[in-house]
PDB file of C-alpha atoms in Angstrom:
ATOM      1  CA  UNK A   8      -4.705  -1.935  19.211  1.00 94.00           C
ATOM      2  CA  UNK A   9      -2.044  -2.910  16.755  1.00 92.00           C
ATOM      3  CA  UNK A  10      -2.326  -5.962  14.660  1.00 90.00           C
ATOM      4  CA  UNK A  11       0.296  -7.674  16.813  1.00 93.00           C
ATOM      5  CA  UNK A  12      -1.807  -6.971  19.967  1.00 95.00           C
ATOM      6  CA  UNK A  13      -4.852  -8.400  18.124  1.00 94.00           C
ATOM      7  CA  UNK A  14      -2.873 -11.541  17.304  1.00 94.00           C
ATOM      8  CA  UNK A  15      -2.062 -11.874  21.035  1.00 97.00           C
ATOM      9  CA  UNK A  16      -5.733 -11.341  21.958  1.00 97.00           C
ATOM     10  CA  UNK A  17      -6.639 -14.241  19.755  1.00 96.00           C
ATOM     11  CA  UNK A  18      -3.789 -16.341  21.256  1.00 97.00           C
ATOM     12  CA  UNK A  19      -4.816 -15.668  24.843  1.00 98.00           C
ATOM     13  CA  UNK A  20      -8.533 -16.240  24.008  1.00 98.00           C
ATOM     14  CA  UNK A  21      -7.644 -19.794  22.868  1.00 97.00           C
ATOM     15  CA  UNK A  22      -4.750 -20.976  25.050  1.00 97.00           C
ATOM     16  CA  UNK A  23      -5.671 -19.235  28.341  1.00 97.00           C
ATOM     17  CA  UNK A  24      -9.449 -18.602  28.258  1.00 97.00           C
ATOM     18  CA  UNK A  25     -10.459 -21.655  26.214  1.00 98.00           C
ATOM     19  CA  UNK A  26     -12.636 -19.422  24.018  1.00 98.00           C
ATOM     20  CA  UNK A  27     -12.242 -21.104  20.743  1.00 97.00           C
ATOM     21  CA  UNK A  28     -12.022 -19.475  17.197  1.00 96.00           C
ATOM     22  CA  UNK A  29     -15.418 -20.835  16.213  1.00 97.00           C
ATOM     23  CA  UNK A  30     -16.984 -18.966  19.114  1.00 98.00           C
ATOM     24  CA  UNK A  31     -15.239 -15.721  18.276  1.00 97.00           C
ATOM     25  CA  UNK A  32     -16.164 -16.230  14.559  1.00 98.00           C
ATOM     26  CA  UNK A  33     -19.808 -16.719  15.710  1.00 98.00           C
ATOM     27  CA  UNK A  34     -19.995 -13.543  17.617  1.00 98.00           C
ATOM     28  CA  UNK A  35     -18.247 -11.599  14.738  1.00 98.00           C
ATOM     29  CA  UNK A  36     -20.748 -12.874  12.202  1.00 98.00           C
ATOM     30  CA  UNK A  37     -23.743 -12.137  14.587  1.00 98.00           C
ATOM     31  CA  UNK A  38     -22.462  -8.638  15.112  1.00 98.00           C
ATOM     32  CA  UNK A  39     -21.962  -8.070  11.453  1.00 98.00           C
ATOM     33  CA  UNK A  40     -25.527  -9.235  10.545  1.00 98.00           C
ATOM     34  CA  UNK A  41     -26.849  -6.684  13.166  1.00 98.00           C
ATOM     35  CA  UNK A  42     -25.005  -3.896  11.508  1.00 98.00           C
ATOM     36  CA  UNK A  43     -26.314  -5.110   8.021  1.00 98.00           C
ATOM     37  CA  UNK A  44     -29.940  -5.194   9.107  1.00 98.00           C
ATOM     38  CA  UNK A  45     -29.983  -2.072  11.200  1.00 98.00           C
ATOM     39  CA  UNK A  46     -27.866   0.178   9.164  1.00 98.00           C
ATOM     40  CA  UNK A  47     -28.554  -0.996   5.505  1.00 98.00           C
ATOM     41  CA  UNK A  48     -31.327  -3.590   4.893  1.00 98.00           C
ATOM     42  CA  UNK A  49     -33.880  -2.278   7.534  1.00 97.00           C
ATOM     43  CA  UNK A  50     -37.158  -3.995   6.668  1.00 96.00           C
ATOM     44  CA  UNK A  51     -38.597  -6.232   3.896  1.00 97.00           C
ATOM     45  CA  UNK A  52     -35.705  -8.613   4.340  1.00 98.00           C
ATOM     46  CA  UNK A  53     -37.216 -11.188   1.883  1.00 97.00           C
ATOM     47  CA  UNK A  54     -36.791  -8.694  -0.916  1.00 97.00           C
ATOM     48  CA  UNK A  55     -33.240  -7.785  -0.166  1.00 98.00           C
ATOM     49  CA  UNK A  56     -30.211  -9.337  -2.212  1.00 98.00           C
ATOM     50  CA  UNK A  57     -26.900  -9.555  -0.346  1.00 98.00           C
ATOM     51  CA  UNK A  58     -23.744 -10.672  -2.033  1.00 98.00           C
ATOM     52  CA  UNK A  59     -21.111 -11.953   0.434  1.00 98.00           C
ATOM     53  CA  UNK A  60     -17.491 -12.026  -0.577  1.00 98.00           C
ATOM     54  CA  UNK A  61     -15.480 -14.389   1.551  1.00 98.00           C
ATOM     55  CA  UNK A  62     -11.851 -15.299   1.889  1.00 96.00           C
ATOM     56  CA  UNK A  63     -10.468 -18.631   3.215  1.00 94.00           C
ATOM     57  CA  UNK A  64      -9.386 -17.511   6.526  1.00 94.00           C
ATOM     58  CA  UNK A  65     -11.097 -16.240   9.906  1.00 95.00           C
ATOM     59  CA  UNK A  66     -12.393 -12.985   8.100  1.00 96.00           C
ATOM     60  CA  UNK A  67     -14.104 -15.145   5.647  1.00 97.00           C
ATOM     61  CA  UNK A  68     -15.588 -17.393   8.204  1.00 98.00           C
ATOM     62  CA  UNK A  69     -17.143 -14.428  10.169  1.00 98.00           C
ATOM     63  CA  UNK A  70     -18.683 -13.310   6.898  1.00 98.00           C
ATOM     64  CA  UNK A  71     -20.023 -16.854   6.296  1.00 98.00           C
ATOM     65  CA  UNK A  72     -21.669 -16.712   9.784  1.00 98.00           C
ATOM     66  CA  UNK A  73     -23.260 -13.298   8.741  1.00 98.00           C
ATOM     67  CA  UNK A  74     -24.522 -15.012   5.514  1.00 98.00           C
ATOM     68  CA  UNK A  75     -26.206 -17.736   7.531  1.00 98.00           C
ATOM     69  CA  UNK A  76     -27.895 -15.325   9.781  1.00 98.00           C
ATOM     70  CA  UNK A  77     -29.003 -13.130   7.091  1.00 98.00           C
ATOM     71  CA  UNK A  78     -30.349 -16.123   5.106  1.00 98.00           C
ATOM     72  CA  UNK A  79     -32.378 -17.273   8.277  1.00 98.00           C
ATOM     73  CA  UNK A  80     -33.969 -13.799   8.422  1.00 98.00           C
ATOM     74  CA  UNK A  81     -35.169 -14.235   4.947  1.00 98.00           C
ATOM     75  CA  UNK A  82     -32.589 -12.401   2.851  1.00 98.00           C
ATOM     76  CA  UNK A  83     -31.449 -13.615  -0.515  1.00 98.00           C
ATOM     77  CA  UNK A  84     -27.824 -14.577  -0.068  1.00 98.00           C
ATOM     78  CA  UNK A  85     -25.231 -15.256  -2.593  1.00 98.00           C
ATOM     79  CA  UNK A  86     -21.736 -16.264  -1.400  1.00 98.00           C
ATOM     80  CA  UNK A  87     -18.660 -15.864  -3.585  1.00 98.00           C
ATOM     81  CA  UNK A  88     -15.586 -17.621  -2.219  1.00 97.00           C
ATOM     82  CA  UNK A  89     -12.034 -16.345  -3.257  1.00 96.00           C
ATOM     83  CA  UNK A  90     -10.210 -19.682  -2.678  1.00 89.00           C
ATOM     84  CA  UNK A  91     -12.633 -22.417  -1.945  1.00 90.00           C
ATOM     85  CA  UNK A  92      -9.885 -25.007  -2.153  1.00 90.00           C
ATOM     86  CA  UNK A  93      -7.834 -23.369   0.591  1.00 92.00           C
ATOM     87  CA  UNK A  94     -10.492 -22.994   3.186  1.00 93.00           C
ATOM     88  CA  UNK A  95      -8.980 -23.386   6.825  1.00 94.00           C
ATOM     89  CA  UNK A  96     -10.890 -25.745   9.118  1.00 96.00           C
ATOM     90  CA  UNK A  97     -13.176 -23.502  11.083  1.00 96.00           C
ATOM     91  CA  UNK A  98     -14.242 -21.433   8.168  1.00 97.00           C
ATOM     92  CA  UNK A  99     -14.811 -24.598   6.241  1.00 97.00           C
ATOM     93  CA  UNK A 100     -17.078 -25.767   8.929  1.00 97.00           C
ATOM     94  CA  UNK A 101     -19.135 -22.631   8.457  1.00 97.00           C
ATOM     95  CA  UNK A 102     -19.104 -23.122   4.678  1.00 97.00           C
ATOM     96  CA  UNK A 103     -20.592 -26.697   5.172  1.00 97.00           C
ATOM     97  CA  UNK A 104     -23.439 -25.241   7.301  1.00 98.00           C
ATOM     98  CA  UNK A 105     -24.358 -22.862   4.470  1.00 98.00           C
ATOM     99  CA  UNK A 106     -24.217 -25.681   1.892  1.00 97.00           C
ATOM    100  CA  UNK A 107     -26.516 -27.834   3.990  1.00 98.00           C
ATOM    101  CA  UNK A 108     -28.978 -24.807   4.198  1.00 98.00           C
ATOM    102  CA  UNK A 109     -28.924 -24.597   0.404  1.00 97.00           C
ATOM    103  CA  UNK A 110     -27.377 -21.127   0.331  1.00 98.00           C
ATOM    104  CA  UNK A 111     -25.780 -20.642  -3.147  1.00 96.00           C
ATOM    105  CA  UNK A 112     -22.054 -20.766  -3.223  1.00 97.00           C
ATOM    106  CA  UNK A 113     -20.581 -19.341  -6.338  1.00 95.00           C
ATOM    107  CA  UNK A 114     -17.165 -19.117  -7.990  1.00 94.00           C
ATOM    108  CA  UNK A 115     -16.111 -15.414  -8.290  1.00 96.00           C
ATOM    109  CA  UNK A 116     -15.511 -15.789 -11.889  1.00 94.00           C
ATOM    110  CA  UNK A 117     -19.385 -15.281 -12.254  1.00 95.00           C
ATOM    111  CA  UNK A 118     -19.484 -12.026 -10.293  1.00 96.00           C
ATOM    112  CA  UNK A 119     -19.723 -10.137 -13.547  1.00 93.00           C
ATOM    113  CA  UNK A 120     -23.206 -11.722 -13.991  1.00 93.00           C
ATOM    114  CA  UNK A 121     -24.488 -10.144 -10.763  1.00 94.00           C
ATOM    115  CA  UNK A 122     -26.979  -7.408 -12.040  1.00 87.00           C
ATOM    116  CA  UNK A 123     -27.501  -5.641  -8.627  1.00 92.00           C
ATOM    117  CA  UNK A 124     -27.575  -6.034  -4.941  1.00 97.00           C
ATOM    118  CA  UNK A 125     -28.777  -4.270  -1.813  1.00 98.00           C
ATOM    119  CA  UNK A 126     -25.580  -4.916   0.117  1.00 98.00           C
ATOM    120  CA  UNK A 127     -22.104  -6.396  -0.354  1.00 98.00           C
ATOM    121  CA  UNK A 128     -20.361  -8.082   2.657  1.00 98.00           C
ATOM    122  CA  UNK A 129     -16.616  -7.781   2.604  1.00 98.00           C
ATOM    123  CA  UNK A 130     -14.858 -10.678   4.296  1.00 98.00           C
ATOM    124  CA  UNK A 131     -12.036 -11.286   1.972  1.00 98.00           C
ATOM    125  CA  UNK A 132      -8.832 -10.253   4.088  1.00 96.00           C
ATOM    126  CA  UNK A 133      -8.572  -9.432   7.702  1.00 92.00           C
ATOM    127  CA  UNK A 134      -5.645  -8.205   9.799  1.00 89.00           C
ATOM    128  CA  UNK A 135      -3.230 -10.708   8.013  1.00 85.00           C
ATOM    129  CA  UNK A 136      -2.989  -8.405   4.921  1.00 90.00           C
ATOM    130  CA  UNK A 137       0.533  -8.666   3.476  1.00 87.00           C
ATOM    131  CA  UNK A 138       1.095  -6.417   0.513  1.00 93.00           C
ATOM    132  CA  UNK A 139      -1.268  -5.768  -2.391  1.00 97.00           C
ATOM    133  CA  UNK A 140      -4.169  -8.215  -2.697  1.00 97.00           C
ATOM    134  CA  UNK A 141      -3.603 -10.505  -5.723  1.00 95.00           C
ATOM    135  CA  UNK A 142      -5.366 -12.976  -7.856  1.00 95.00           C
ATOM    136  CA  UNK A 143      -9.142 -13.734  -7.166  1.00 96.00           C
ATOM    137  CA  UNK A 144      -9.019 -11.541  -4.033  1.00 97.00           C
ATOM    138  CA  UNK A 145      -7.851  -8.497  -6.080  1.00 97.00           C
ATOM    139  CA  UNK A 146     -10.451  -9.137  -8.815  1.00 97.00           C
ATOM    140  CA  UNK A 147     -13.235  -9.358  -6.182  1.00 98.00           C
ATOM    141  CA  UNK A 148     -12.159  -6.006  -4.549  1.00 98.00           C
ATOM    142  CA  UNK A 149     -12.099  -4.337  -7.961  1.00 98.00           C
ATOM    143  CA  UNK A 150     -15.661  -5.852  -8.546  1.00 98.00           C
ATOM    144  CA  UNK A 151     -16.946  -4.503  -5.335  1.00 98.00           C
ATOM    145  CA  UNK A 152     -15.600  -0.961  -5.745  1.00 98.00           C
ATOM    146  CA  UNK A 153     -17.328  -0.781  -9.223  1.00 97.00           C
ATOM    147  CA  UNK A 154     -20.727  -1.541  -7.835  1.00 97.00           C
ATOM    148  CA  UNK A 155     -23.522   0.998  -6.641  1.00 97.00           C
ATOM    149  CA  UNK A 156     -24.365  -1.108  -3.692  1.00 98.00           C
ATOM    150  CA  UNK A 157     -22.925  -0.119  -0.324  1.00 98.00           C
ATOM    151  CA  UNK A 158     -20.128  -2.331   1.102  1.00 98.00           C
ATOM    152  CA  UNK A 159     -20.067  -3.458   4.691  1.00 99.00           C
ATOM    153  CA  UNK A 160     -16.593  -4.655   5.558  1.00 98.00           C
ATOM    154  CA  UNK A 161     -15.646  -7.139   8.593  1.00 98.00           C
ATOM    155  CA  UNK A 162     -12.838  -5.886  10.848  1.00 97.00           C
ATOM    156  CA  UNK A 163     -11.207  -3.912   8.053  1.00 97.00           C
ATOM    157  CA  UNK A 164     -11.811  -2.977   4.472  1.00 98.00           C
ATOM    158  CA  UNK A 165      -9.892  -5.581   2.550  1.00 98.00           C
ATOM    159  CA  UNK A 166      -6.587  -4.285   1.621  1.00 97.00           C
ATOM    160  CA  UNK A 167      -6.192  -1.740   4.447  1.00 97.00           C
ATOM    161  CA  UNK A 168      -3.355  -2.448   7.035  1.00 96.00           C
ATOM    162  CA  UNK A 169      -4.882  -2.159  10.415  1.00 95.00           C
ATOM    163  CA  UNK A 170      -1.711  -1.160  12.186  1.00 92.00           C
ATOM    164  CA  UNK A 171      -0.121   1.331   9.728  1.00 94.00           C
ATOM    165  CA  UNK A 172      -3.279   2.534   7.759  1.00 96.00           C
ATOM    166  CA  UNK A 173      -1.514   1.606   4.536  1.00 96.00           C
ATOM    167  CA  UNK A 174      -4.070   1.541   1.739  1.00 98.00           C
ATOM    168  CA  UNK A 175      -2.883  -1.103  -0.592  1.00 98.00           C
ATOM    169  CA  UNK A 176      -3.915  -1.431  -4.256  1.00 98.00           C
ATOM    170  CA  UNK A 177      -6.678  -2.200  -4.365  1.00 98.00           C
ATOM    171  CA  UNK A 178      -8.440  -1.655  -1.089  1.00 98.00           C
ATOM    172  CA  UNK A 179     -12.324  -1.903  -0.532  1.00 98.00           C
ATOM    173  CA  UNK A 180     -14.006   1.336  -0.319  1.00 98.00           C
ATOM    174  CA  UNK A 181     -16.558   0.632   2.438  1.00 98.00           C
ATOM    175  CA  UNK A 182     -19.782   2.367   3.355  1.00 98.00           C
ATOM    176  CA  UNK A 183     -19.237   1.014   6.859  1.00 98.00           C
ATOM    177  CA  UNK A 184     -16.819  -1.250   8.701  1.00 98.00           C
ATOM    178  CA  UNK A 185     -17.406  -3.438  11.703  1.00 98.00           C
ATOM    179  CA  UNK A 186     -14.053  -3.817  13.519  1.00 98.00           C
ATOM    180  CA  UNK A 187     -13.835  -6.436  16.296  1.00 98.00           C
ATOM    181  CA  UNK A 188     -12.727  -6.525  20.050  1.00 97.00           C
ATOM    182  CA  UNK A 189     -11.233  -2.942  20.014  1.00 97.00           C
ATOM    183  CA  UNK A 190     -10.452  -0.339  17.410  1.00 97.00           C
ATOM    184  CA  UNK A 191      -7.127  -0.618  15.505  1.00 96.00           C
ATOM    185  CA  UNK A 192      -4.709   2.169  14.870  1.00 95.00           C
ATOM    186  CA  UNK A 193      -4.751   1.878  11.170  1.00 96.00           C
ATOM    187  CA  UNK A 194      -8.489   2.705  10.912  1.00 98.00           C
ATOM    188  CA  UNK A 195      -7.944   6.272  12.122  1.00 97.00           C
ATOM    189  CA  UNK A 196      -5.141   7.149   9.737  1.00 97.00           C
ATOM    190  CA  UNK A 197      -6.137  10.055   7.416  1.00 97.00           C
ATOM    191  CA  UNK A 198      -5.592   8.126   4.167  1.00 97.00           C
ATOM    192  CA  UNK A 199      -7.598   5.198   5.555  1.00 98.00           C
ATOM    193  CA  UNK A 200     -10.678   7.112   6.876  1.00 97.00           C
ATOM    194  CA  UNK A 201     -12.359   7.410   3.390  1.00 97.00           C
ATOM    195  CA  UNK A 202     -12.000   3.643   2.955  1.00 98.00           C
ATOM    196  CA  UNK A 203     -13.474   2.811   6.291  1.00 98.00           C
ATOM    197  CA  UNK A 204     -16.824   4.563   6.092  1.00 98.00           C
ATOM    198  CA  UNK A 205     -18.886   4.593   9.191  1.00 98.00           C
ATOM    199  CA  UNK A 206     -17.038   2.626  11.892  1.00 98.00           C
ATOM    200  CA  UNK A 207     -18.663   0.186  14.346  1.00 98.00           C
ATOM    201  CA  UNK A 208     -17.067  -1.927  17.123  1.00 98.00           C
ATOM    202  CA  UNK A 209     -18.347  -5.561  17.660  1.00 98.00           C
ATOM    203  CA  UNK A 210     -18.171  -7.671  20.916  1.00 98.00           C
ATOM    204  CA  UNK A 211     -16.489 -10.993  20.140  1.00 98.00           C
ATOM    205  CA  UNK A 212     -16.764 -11.705  23.999  1.00 97.00           C
ATOM    206  CA  UNK A 213     -13.081 -10.948  24.912  1.00 98.00           C
ATOM    207  CA  UNK A 214     -12.904 -10.774  28.845  1.00 97.00           C
ATOM    208  CA  UNK A 215     -11.874  -7.196  29.675  1.00 97.00           C
ATOM    209  CA  UNK A 216      -9.253  -8.543  32.135  1.00 96.00           C
ATOM    210  CA  UNK A 217      -7.497 -10.116  29.110  1.00 98.00           C
ATOM    211  CA  UNK A 218      -6.466  -6.838  27.747  1.00 97.00           C
ATOM    212  CA  UNK A 219      -4.683  -5.957  30.980  1.00 96.00           C
ATOM    213  CA  UNK A 220      -2.120  -8.711  30.637  1.00 96.00           C
ATOM    214  CA  UNK A 221       1.627  -7.782  30.340  1.00 95.00           C
ATOM    215  CA  UNK A 222       1.732  -8.786  26.689  1.00 95.00           C
ATOM    216  CA  UNK A 223      -1.037  -6.334  25.729  1.00 96.00           C
ATOM    217  CA  UNK A 224      -1.236  -3.669  28.562  1.00 95.00           C
ATOM    218  CA  UNK A 225      -4.443  -2.084  27.925  1.00 96.00           C
ATOM    219  CA  UNK A 226      -7.152  -0.939  30.424  1.00 96.00           C
ATOM    220  CA  UNK A 227     -10.634  -1.670  29.066  1.00 97.00           C
ATOM    221  CA  UNK A 228     -13.888  -1.082  30.955  1.00 96.00           C
ATOM    222  CA  UNK A 229     -16.233  -3.913  31.521  1.00 96.00           C
ATOM    223  CA  UNK A 230     -19.002  -1.402  30.642  1.00 97.00           C
ATOM    224  CA  UNK A 231     -17.809  -1.119  26.925  1.00 97.00           C
ATOM    225  CA  UNK A 232     -20.761  -3.349  25.500  1.00 98.00           C
ATOM    226  CA  UNK A 233     -23.196  -2.861  28.382  1.00 97.00           C
ATOM    227  CA  UNK A 234     -25.853  -1.321  26.100  1.00 97.00           C
ATOM    228  CA  UNK A 235     -25.219  -3.427  22.887  1.00 98.00           C
ATOM    229  CA  UNK A 236     -22.942  -5.782  21.368  1.00 98.00           C
ATOM    230  CA  UNK A 237     -22.316  -3.338  18.632  1.00 98.00           C
ATOM    231  CA  UNK A 238     -21.130   0.263  19.418  1.00 98.00           C
ATOM    232  CA  UNK A 239     -21.051   2.880  16.770  1.00 98.00           C
ATOM    233  CA  UNK A 240     -17.743   4.916  16.734  1.00 97.00           C
ATOM    234  CA  UNK A 241     -18.205   7.274  13.830  1.00 93.00           C
TER     235      UNK A 241
END
């Protein structure tokens, strides 16, 4: 899909099927946690440290759901928010749950005090990227790219345009990416592939028939996620 098609998927999910953003966000975060455990953290989760980098929009909200699930599994979770004062309502709801659970919420200015981590979750910028990342988001991407810990990105490595494959400055260099609903064109562009890492597809419960509407025009099998809500693509 293109970014415009994904925007239309989100619209139809909410306006036609009454599948709300919070439900899609829950599914995204659940799938992301599955990849985090199965591909990176493996076992002895109580000994694993995970740094979650979250933006203020839907991408950040999915990362916060992942943080909650990994925390519940025993991982040591530290959440760093790019723009805590600009959180949109649904991600802010996810943030309030984490606060109630006692998960540490930290300002990104303290990232340089992080000594090590087993995994970094990138939920800074999703398909709404508009030019080069700036401000705190830029600083957080730069920090992540300097770490030895692998980075698992949600939907796209922050900084990568999902339609064109444009690699903005800076862009997360991910060890793996969980994209959502359907793969996006930009993930397969030659210059983008090294940033994407291993590619997974996550089920956010889009009805297959939705893709066949006149505004999207794609034929998608109902068997796409029959074996698992996460499908490895590369």
